Amino acid sequence: MLPHLRLQNFRCFGALELDAPQEGVILIGDNARGKTSILEAICVLVRLQSPRCSGFHTLTKLSTPGFGIAGDPWGQERKIKNTPSGLHLFADGEPRASRTAYLADGGLIVWMGNEDLTLIRGPGESRRHFLDFLGAQLDPAYRTAYTRYRRALRAKNLLLKEPRLRLPELIAYEDILIEHGTFLTESRARLIADLSPLAAAAQTDISGKDEALTLTYLPASGPCMKESILQARQRETAARQAVVGPHRDDVSIRLLGMTASDYASEGQQRTIALALKLAQGDLLHTRREKTPIYLLDDIFGELDPARRNALLHHLPPHAQKFITTTYLGWRDTSPQTNILPVLRVLENFVERIE
């Protein structure tokens, strides 16, 4: 998994080194000490993606020119250097020319945090991001299609904002949108079909109740994206932006047949969010035949002992788990975490206290 992690000028850390055994660690510390930043660094090292921001410029420690992250996930030495000259990627000492090349043989990540409630309560963007993060880990072609679709979408929206419509150029970009958007739509439909039974099973395990959880994919482009774009031409011209396509997709989440965002209780919504992330991990393990690293950011304090222990039981026993927390009182009712060493996060270093 990830035995060693090194940071330089990342977030609040000038320099940090951390060793983690196969089973993982518990990171304890006061708020704003950098516990979440350590988990974020692991996610960036493995997937080149932060769950907290869209770009890398905010990850650099203030008043420093750039940041570095290094580690050996799955036995392969990996290094990221973000400098004023750009992003530099290395695997086993060899430079990787692009993000796609870096991720081609990369590892897998499941992130769980309290912000996962936006999967239930938040806008469609949260649920699309959930699918995209999963899809890119399952199939490199998904990330390629997503990147090319977003580029063509930005170009189309710029054209739609011009005072005079340049139809030939618009159609050229729409051809790109149709090609890659169709791929994304079909891939997302398969993802939801595969996730649904896994999420339903995880929901039952965590809640301890027979509460039927159903997921339904809601494509914004209908059965044929080309036809949908043609039908929306006048509407898009008036709105001056693209209104159909995967960038408007959503997922319906229902519990006992009712919309979870409207009718599920706080506890039920938290359980559904956990079930979705557990299903994500189960699907990654099944399809990629590799166990993800689980990054659990301060979620145990919000769960009652029954749900917390059910979550721990559902996690793969051989998976490496990095858990952040501000206190350890919850461990009294979750003895299965006693095998995990406890590291206190301090300024620029961590110390083992258990």
mmCIF file of N, CA, C and O in Angstrom, residues 41 44-46 48 56 67-70 78-82 87-90 102:
data_model
loop_
_atom_site.group_PDB
_atom_site.id
_atom_site.type_symbol
_atom_site.label_atom_id
_atom_site.label_comp_id
_atom_site.label_asym_id
_atom_site.label_seq_id
_atom_site.Cartn_x
_atom_site.Cartn_y
_atom_site.Cartn_z
ATOM 1 N N ALA A 41 -2.715 14.831 0.719
ATOM 2 C CA ALA A 41 -1.444 14.590 0.031
ATOM 3 C C ALA A 41 -1.387 13.176 -0.534
ATOM 4 O O ALA A 41 -0.867 12.953 -1.639
ATOM 5 N N VAL A 44 -3.479 13.120 -3.663
ATOM 6 C CA VAL A 44 -2.792 13.798 -4.766
ATOM 7 C C VAL A 44 -1.671 12.920 -5.304
ATOM 8 O O VAL A 44 -1.480 12.800 -6.523
ATOM 9 N N LEU A 45 -0.904 12.297 -4.410
ATOM 10 C CA LEU A 45 0.201 11.439 -4.849
ATOM 11 C C LEU A 45 -0.294 10.269 -5.692
ATOM 12 O O LEU A 45 0.305 9.924 -6.714
ATOM 13 N N VAL A 46 -1.403 9.666 -5.280
ATOM 14 C CA VAL A 46 -1.895 8.464 -5.959
ATOM 15 C C VAL A 46 -2.735 8.808 -7.179
ATOM 16 O O VAL A 46 -2.608 8.177 -8.231
ATOM 17 N N LEU A 48 -3.461 12.285 -8.360
ATOM 18 C CA LEU A 48 -3.291 13.642 -8.910
ATOM 19 C C LEU A 48 -4.566 14.464 -8.777
ATOM 20 O O LEU A 48 -4.913 15.254 -9.658
ATOM 21 N N PHE A 56 -3.926 22.952 -8.148
ATOM 22 C CA PHE A 56 -2.792 22.679 -7.259
ATOM 23 C C PHE A 56 -2.206 23.950 -6.640
ATOM 24 O O PHE A 56 -1.398 23.860 -5.707
ATOM 25 N N PHE A 67 5.486 22.863 -4.082
ATOM 26 C CA PHE A 67 5.419 21.769 -3.109
ATOM 27 C C PHE A 67 5.917 20.475 -3.733
ATOM 28 O O PHE A 67 6.005 20.332 -4.958
ATOM 29 N N GLY A 68 6.238 19.520 -2.858
ATOM 30 C CA GLY A 68 6.630 18.192 -3.302
ATOM 31 C C GLY A 68 5.969 17.128 -2.443
ATOM 32 O O GLY A 68 5.748 17.321 -1.242
ATOM 33 N N ILE A 69 5.615 16.017 -3.073
ATOM 34 C CA ILE A 69 5.069 14.855 -2.373
ATOM 35 C C ILE A 69 5.783 13.630 -2.921
ATOM 36 O O ILE A 69 5.959 13.495 -4.135
ATOM 37 N N ALA A 70 6.190 12.738 -2.031
ATOM 38 C CA ALA A 70 6.846 11.509 -2.467
ATOM 39 C C ALA A 70 6.396 10.361 -1.575
ATOM 40 O O ALA A 70 6.031 10.553 -0.413
ATOM 41 N N ARG A 78 7.040 7.030 -6.115
ATOM 42 C CA ARG A 78 6.391 8.091 -6.901
ATOM 43 C C ARG A 78 6.702 9.438 -6.289
ATOM 44 O O ARG A 78 6.821 9.571 -5.071
ATOM 45 N N LYS A 79 6.814 10.436 -7.171
ATOM 46 C CA LYS A 79 7.169 11.772 -6.717
ATOM 47 C C LYS A 79 6.449 12.812 -7.564
ATOM 48 O O LYS A 79 6.350 12.683 -8.788
ATOM 49 N N ILE A 80 5.950 13.842 -6.870
ATOM 50 C CA ILE A 80 5.305 14.972 -7.530
ATOM 51 C C ILE A 80 6.010 16.241 -7.085
ATOM 52 O O ILE A 80 6.237 16.449 -5.890
ATOM 53 N N LYS A 81 6.381 17.072 -8.049
ATOM 54 C CA LYS A 81 6.957 18.380 -7.734
ATOM 55 C C LYS A 81 6.164 19.436 -8.505
ATOM 56 O O LYS A 81 6.117 19.406 -9.738
ATOM 57 N N ASN A 82 5.541 20.341 -7.766
ATOM 58 C CA ASN A 82 4.806 21.431 -8.393
ATOM 59 C C ASN A 82 5.614 22.701 -8.206
ATOM 60 O O ASN A 82 5.808 23.188 -7.082
ATOM 61 N N LEU A 87 4.184 21.241 -13.390
ATOM 62 C CA LEU A 87 4.053 20.021 -12.605
ATOM 63 C C LEU A 87 4.990 18.959 -13.161
ATOM 64 O O LEU A 87 4.960 18.644 -14.357
ATOM 65 N N HIS A 88 5.809 18.366 -12.289
ATOM 66 C CA HIS A 88 6.773 17.351 -12.694
ATOM 67 C C HIS A 88 6.432 16.045 -11.980
ATOM 68 O O HIS A 88 6.297 16.007 -10.752
ATOM 69 N N LEU A 89 6.302 14.975 -12.769
ATOM 70 C CA LEU A 89 5.834 13.691 -12.258
ATOM 71 C C LEU A 89 6.888 12.621 -12.501
ATOM 72 O O LEU A 89 7.467 12.545 -13.587
ATOM 73 N N PHE A 90 7.094 11.763 -11.488
ATOM 74 C CA PHE A 90 8.100 10.713 -11.596
ATOM 75 C C PHE A 90 7.557 9.411 -11.015
ATOM 76 O O PHE A 90 6.807 9.415 -10.043
ATOM 77 N N TYR A 102 1.197 9.163 -15.927
ATOM 78 C CA TYR A 102 1.451 8.947 -14.500
ATOM 79 C C TYR A 102 0.371 8.052 -13.892
ATOM 80 O O TYR A 102 0.657 7.193 -13.052
#
